[in-house]
Amino acid sequence: MPKVSDEYLVARRSGILKAALRCFSRNGLHATSMKDICRAANLSPGAVYRYFEGKERIIEALAKMVGERIHAFLAATAEEEITTDTLADRLAALCQALDRPENLETMRLYVVLWGEGLRLPGVRRSYLRGTARLRRTIAELALAAQAQGDLDRDLDPRAVSRAFLALFEGLALQKVSHPELDLGPTLGAARAMLAGVSHGPA
């Protein structure tokens, strides 16, 4: 049998994850079987098991993938000036991305994985690693804003990062629960809250 390329292996694995995401979004985690995933990926069970030992490993991989997608967006800030408006823009852009059907499907799974993390240690580890990376990135943004005098220096950047993540995850949960929800007014309120901590109490 000819040796396949690394690119082929990566593409095949990605295809399985995409098929699993569709199945989980349509039928839920527990009602979806490996047979369903194989059928959706148009692969034999042997081909799928070559990449994943079972459904739990697929769930763990999806948890990691979702966290990496969100982190990649936040990390794309490079060297631009960081202000509280910048932080608010990050939050707004993340939430606006939820309006795209493919992202809403991903976030629906992300919300489900919160609960699965209480049951499956591997999923919990993936989630905790992902959120730790997110918090570090946001804390770095907060530190940069403090260095530029645009954020209260008395604030703990780690606390800022947790508050930011809580806002995003809370809004994501509301959007997943109510897809018709207009996040615009809520994001306006979040922006005002961030502006209120720019330079500390009067």
CSV table of C-alpha atoms in Angstrom, one decimal:
chain,number,residue,atom,x,y,z
A,1,MET,CA,0.0,0.0,0.0
A,2,PRO,CA,1.5,3.4,-1.0
A,3,LYS,CA,2.3,5.7,1.9
A,4,VAL,CA,-0.1,8.6,2.2
A,5,SER,CA,1.0,12.2,2.9
A,6,ASP,CA,0.7,14.0,6.2
A,7,GLU,CA,-1.7,16.4,4.5
A,8,TYR,CA,-4.0,13.6,3.6
A,9,LEU,CA,-4.0,12.3,7.1
A,10,VAL,CA,-4.8,15.8,8.5
A,11,ALA,CA,-7.5,16.3,6.0
A,12,ARG,CA,-9.1,12.9,6.7
A,13,ARG,CA,-9.0,13.6,10.5
A,14,SER,CA,-10.6,17.0,9.9
A,15,GLY,CA,-13.3,15.4,7.8
A,16,ILE,CA,-14.2,13.0,10.6
A,17,LEU,CA,-14.4,15.9,13.1
A,18,LYS,CA,-16.6,17.9,10.8
A,19,ALA,CA,-18.9,14.9,10.3
A,20,ALA,CA,-19.1,14.4,14.1
A,21,LEU,CA,-19.9,18.1,14.6
A,22,ARG,CA,-22.8,17.8,12.2
A,23,CYS,CA,-24.1,14.7,14.0
A,24,PHE,CA,-23.7,16.1,17.5
A,25,SER,CA,-25.4,19.3,16.5
A,26,ARG,CA,-28.3,17.5,14.9
A,27,ASN,CA,-28.8,14.6,17.4
A,28,GLY,CA,-26.9,15.5,20.5
A,29,LEU,CA,-23.8,13.8,22.0
A,30,HIS,CA,-25.4,10.8,23.7
A,31,ALA,CA,-27.8,9.9,20.8
A,32,THR,CA,-25.0,10.0,18.3
A,33,SER,CA,-23.2,6.7,17.8
A,34,MET,CA,-19.8,5.9,16.1
A,35,LYS,CA,-21.9,4.3,13.4
A,36,ASP,CA,-23.6,7.6,12.8
A,37,ILE,CA,-20.3,9.4,12.6
A,38,CYS,CA,-18.8,6.8,10.2
A,39,ARG,CA,-21.9,7.2,7.9
A,40,ALA,CA,-21.7,11.0,8.0
A,41,ALA,CA,-18.0,10.9,7.2
A,42,ASN,CA,-18.6,8.3,4.4
A,43,LEU,CA,-15.9,6.1,6.0
A,44,SER,CA,-15.8,2.5,7.2
A,45,PRO,CA,-15.6,2.0,11.0
A,46,GLY,CA,-12.0,0.8,10.6
A,47,ALA,CA,-11.0,4.0,8.9
A,48,VAL,CA,-12.5,6.2,11.6
A,49,TYR,CA,-11.0,4.1,14.4
A,50,ARG,CA,-7.6,4.5,12.9
A,51,TYR,CA,-7.8,8.2,13.9
A,52,PHE,CA,-9.9,8.0,17.1
A,53,GLU,CA,-10.3,5.2,19.6
A,54,GLY,CA,-14.0,6.0,20.2
A,55,LYS,CA,-16.6,8.8,20.6
A,56,GLU,CA,-15.0,10.2,23.7
A,57,ARG,CA,-11.8,10.9,21.9
A,58,ILE,CA,-13.7,12.6,19.1
A,59,ILE,CA,-15.5,14.8,21.7
A,60,GLU,CA,-12.1,15.7,23.3
A,61,ALA,CA,-10.7,16.6,19.9
A,62,LEU,CA,-13.7,18.8,19.1
A,63,ALA,CA,-13.3,20.6,22.5
A,64,LYS,CA,-9.7,21.4,21.7
A,65,MET,CA,-10.6,22.5,18.2
A,66,VAL,CA,-13.3,25.0,19.4
A,67,GLY,CA,-10.9,26.5,22.0
A,68,GLU,CA,-8.2,26.9,19.4
A,69,ARG,CA,-10.5,28.7,17.0
A,70,ILE,CA,-11.5,31.2,19.6
A,71,HIS,CA,-8.0,31.7,20.8
A,72,ALA,CA,-6.7,32.2,17.2
A,73,PHE,CA,-9.1,35.1,16.8
A,74,LEU,CA,-8.0,36.8,20.0
A,75,ALA,CA,-4.3,36.2,19.3
A,76,ALA,CA,-4.6,38.0,15.9
A,77,THR,CA,-4.0,41.4,17.6
A,78,ALA,CA,-0.3,41.6,16.8
A,79,GLU,CA,1.1,45.0,17.8
A,80,GLU,CA,-1.8,47.3,17.5
A,81,GLU,CA,-2.6,49.8,20.2
A,82,ILE,CA,-4.6,48.1,23.0
A,83,THR,CA,-7.4,50.1,24.7
A,84,THR,CA,-10.6,49.2,26.4
A,85,ASP,CA,-12.3,50.0,23.1
A,86,THR,CA,-10.0,47.3,21.6
A,87,LEU,CA,-11.1,44.8,24.2
A,88,ALA,CA,-14.7,45.7,23.5
A,89,ASP,CA,-14.2,45.3,19.8
A,90,ARG,CA,-12.8,41.8,20.4
A,91,LEU,CA,-15.8,40.8,22.4
A,92,ALA,CA,-18.2,42.3,19.8
A,93,ALA,CA,-16.5,40.6,16.9
A,94,LEU,CA,-16.5,37.2,18.7
A,95,CYS,CA,-20.2,37.6,19.4
A,96,GLN,CA,-21.1,38.9,15.9
A,97,ALA,CA,-19.4,35.7,14.5
A,98,LEU,CA,-22.1,33.7,16.3
A,99,ASP,CA,-24.6,35.0,13.8
A,100,ARG,CA,-22.9,32.9,11.1
A,101,PRO,CA,-24.7,29.5,11.0
A,102,GLU,CA,-21.5,27.4,10.9
A,103,ASN,CA,-20.2,29.2,14.0
A,104,LEU,CA,-23.4,29.0,15.9
A,105,GLU,CA,-23.3,25.2,15.4
A,106,THR,CA,-19.8,25.2,16.8
A,107,MET,CA,-20.8,27.3,19.8
A,108,ARG,CA,-23.8,25.1,20.4
A,109,LEU,CA,-21.4,22.2,20.8
A,110,TYR,CA,-19.1,24.3,23.0
A,111,VAL,CA,-21.9,24.9,25.4
A,112,VAL,CA,-22.8,21.2,25.5
A,113,LEU,CA,-19.1,20.4,26.2
A,114,TRP,CA,-19.3,22.5,29.4
A,115,GLY,CA,-21.6,19.9,30.9
A,116,GLU,CA,-19.6,17.0,29.4
A,117,GLY,CA,-16.5,18.3,31.1
A,118,LEU,CA,-18.1,17.4,34.4
A,119,ARG,CA,-18.5,13.8,33.3
A,120,LEU,CA,-15.5,13.2,31.0
A,121,PRO,CA,-12.0,14.0,32.4
A,122,GLY,CA,-10.5,14.3,29.0
A,123,VAL,CA,-13.0,16.8,27.9
A,124,ARG,CA,-12.5,18.8,31.1
A,125,ARG,CA,-8.8,18.9,30.5
A,126,SER,CA,-9.3,20.1,26.9
A,127,TYR,CA,-11.7,22.8,28.1
A,128,LEU,CA,-9.4,23.9,30.9
A,129,ARG,CA,-6.4,24.1,28.7
A,130,GLY,CA,-8.3,26.1,26.1
A,131,THR,CA,-9.7,28.6,28.6
A,132,ALA,CA,-6.3,29.0,30.2
A,133,ARG,CA,-4.8,30.0,26.9
A,134,LEU,CA,-7.7,32.4,26.3
A,135,ARG,CA,-7.2,34.0,29.7
A,136,ARG,CA,-3.5,34.4,29.1
A,137,THR,CA,-4.1,36.1,25.8
A,138,ILE,CA,-6.7,38.5,27.3
A,139,ALA,CA,-4.5,39.2,30.3
A,140,GLU,CA,-1.7,40.2,28.0
A,141,LEU,CA,-4.1,42.6,26.2
A,142,ALA,CA,-5.1,44.0,29.6
A,143,LEU,CA,-1.5,44.5,30.6
A,144,ALA,CA,-0.8,46.3,27.3
A,145,ALA,CA,-3.7,48.6,27.9
A,146,GLN,CA,-2.5,49.3,31.5
A,147,ALA,CA,1.0,50.1,30.1
A,148,GLN,CA,-0.5,52.6,27.8
A,149,GLY,CA,-2.6,54.2,30.6
A,150,ASP,CA,-5.9,53.2,29.1
A,151,LEU,CA,-6.8,50.7,31.8
A,152,ASP,CA,-6.9,51.1,35.6
A,153,ARG,CA,-3.4,49.9,36.8
A,154,ASP,CA,-5.0,48.7,40.1
A,155,LEU,CA,-6.9,46.0,38.2
A,156,ASP,CA,-5.5,42.4,38.2
A,157,PRO,CA,-5.1,41.5,34.5
A,158,ARG,CA,-6.0,37.9,35.4
A,159,ALA,CA,-9.3,39.1,36.9
A,160,VAL,CA,-9.9,41.2,33.8
A,161,SER,CA,-9.4,38.1,31.6
A,162,ARG,CA,-11.9,36.1,33.7
A,163,ALA,CA,-14.5,38.8,33.5
A,164,PHE,CA,-14.0,39.1,29.7
A,165,LEU,CA,-14.3,35.3,29.3
A,166,ALA,CA,-17.4,35.3,31.5
A,167,LEU,CA,-19.0,38.0,29.3
A,168,PHE,CA,-18.3,36.1,26.1
A,169,GLU,CA,-19.4,32.7,27.4
A,170,GLY,CA,-22.5,34.1,29.0
A,171,LEU,CA,-23.5,35.9,25.7
A,172,ALA,CA,-22.7,32.8,23.7
A,173,LEU,CA,-25.0,30.7,26.0
A,174,GLN,CA,-27.8,33.3,25.5
A,175,LYS,CA,-27.3,33.3,21.7
A,176,VAL,CA,-27.3,29.5,21.5
A,177,SER,CA,-30.4,29.3,23.7
A,178,HIS,CA,-32.1,32.1,21.7
A,179,PRO,CA,-30.7,32.2,18.1
A,180,GLU,CA,-33.0,35.1,17.3
A,181,LEU,CA,-31.5,37.3,20.0
A,182,ASP,CA,-30.0,40.6,18.9
A,183,LEU,CA,-26.8,41.0,20.8
A,184,GLY,CA,-26.3,44.6,19.7
A,185,PRO,CA,-27.8,46.3,22.8
A,186,THR,CA,-26.1,43.9,25.2
A,187,LEU,CA,-22.7,44.5,23.5
A,188,GLY,CA,-23.3,48.2,23.9
A,189,ALA,CA,-23.8,47.7,27.6
A,190,ALA,CA,-20.7,45.6,27.8
A,191,ARG,CA,-18.7,48.3,26.0
A,192,ALA,CA,-19.9,50.9,28.6
A,193,MET,CA,-18.9,48.5,31.4
A,194,LEU,CA,-15.4,48.2,30.0
A,195,ALA,CA,-15.1,52.0,29.5
A,196,GLY,CA,-16.1,52.4,33.2
A,197,VAL,CA,-12.9,50.6,34.3
A,198,SER,CA,-10.6,52.6,32.1
A,199,HIS,CA,-9.0,54.7,34.7
A,200,GLY,CA,-10.5,53.5,38.0
A,201,PRO,CA,-13.0,55.3,40.3
A,202,ALA,CA,-13.4,59.0,40.1
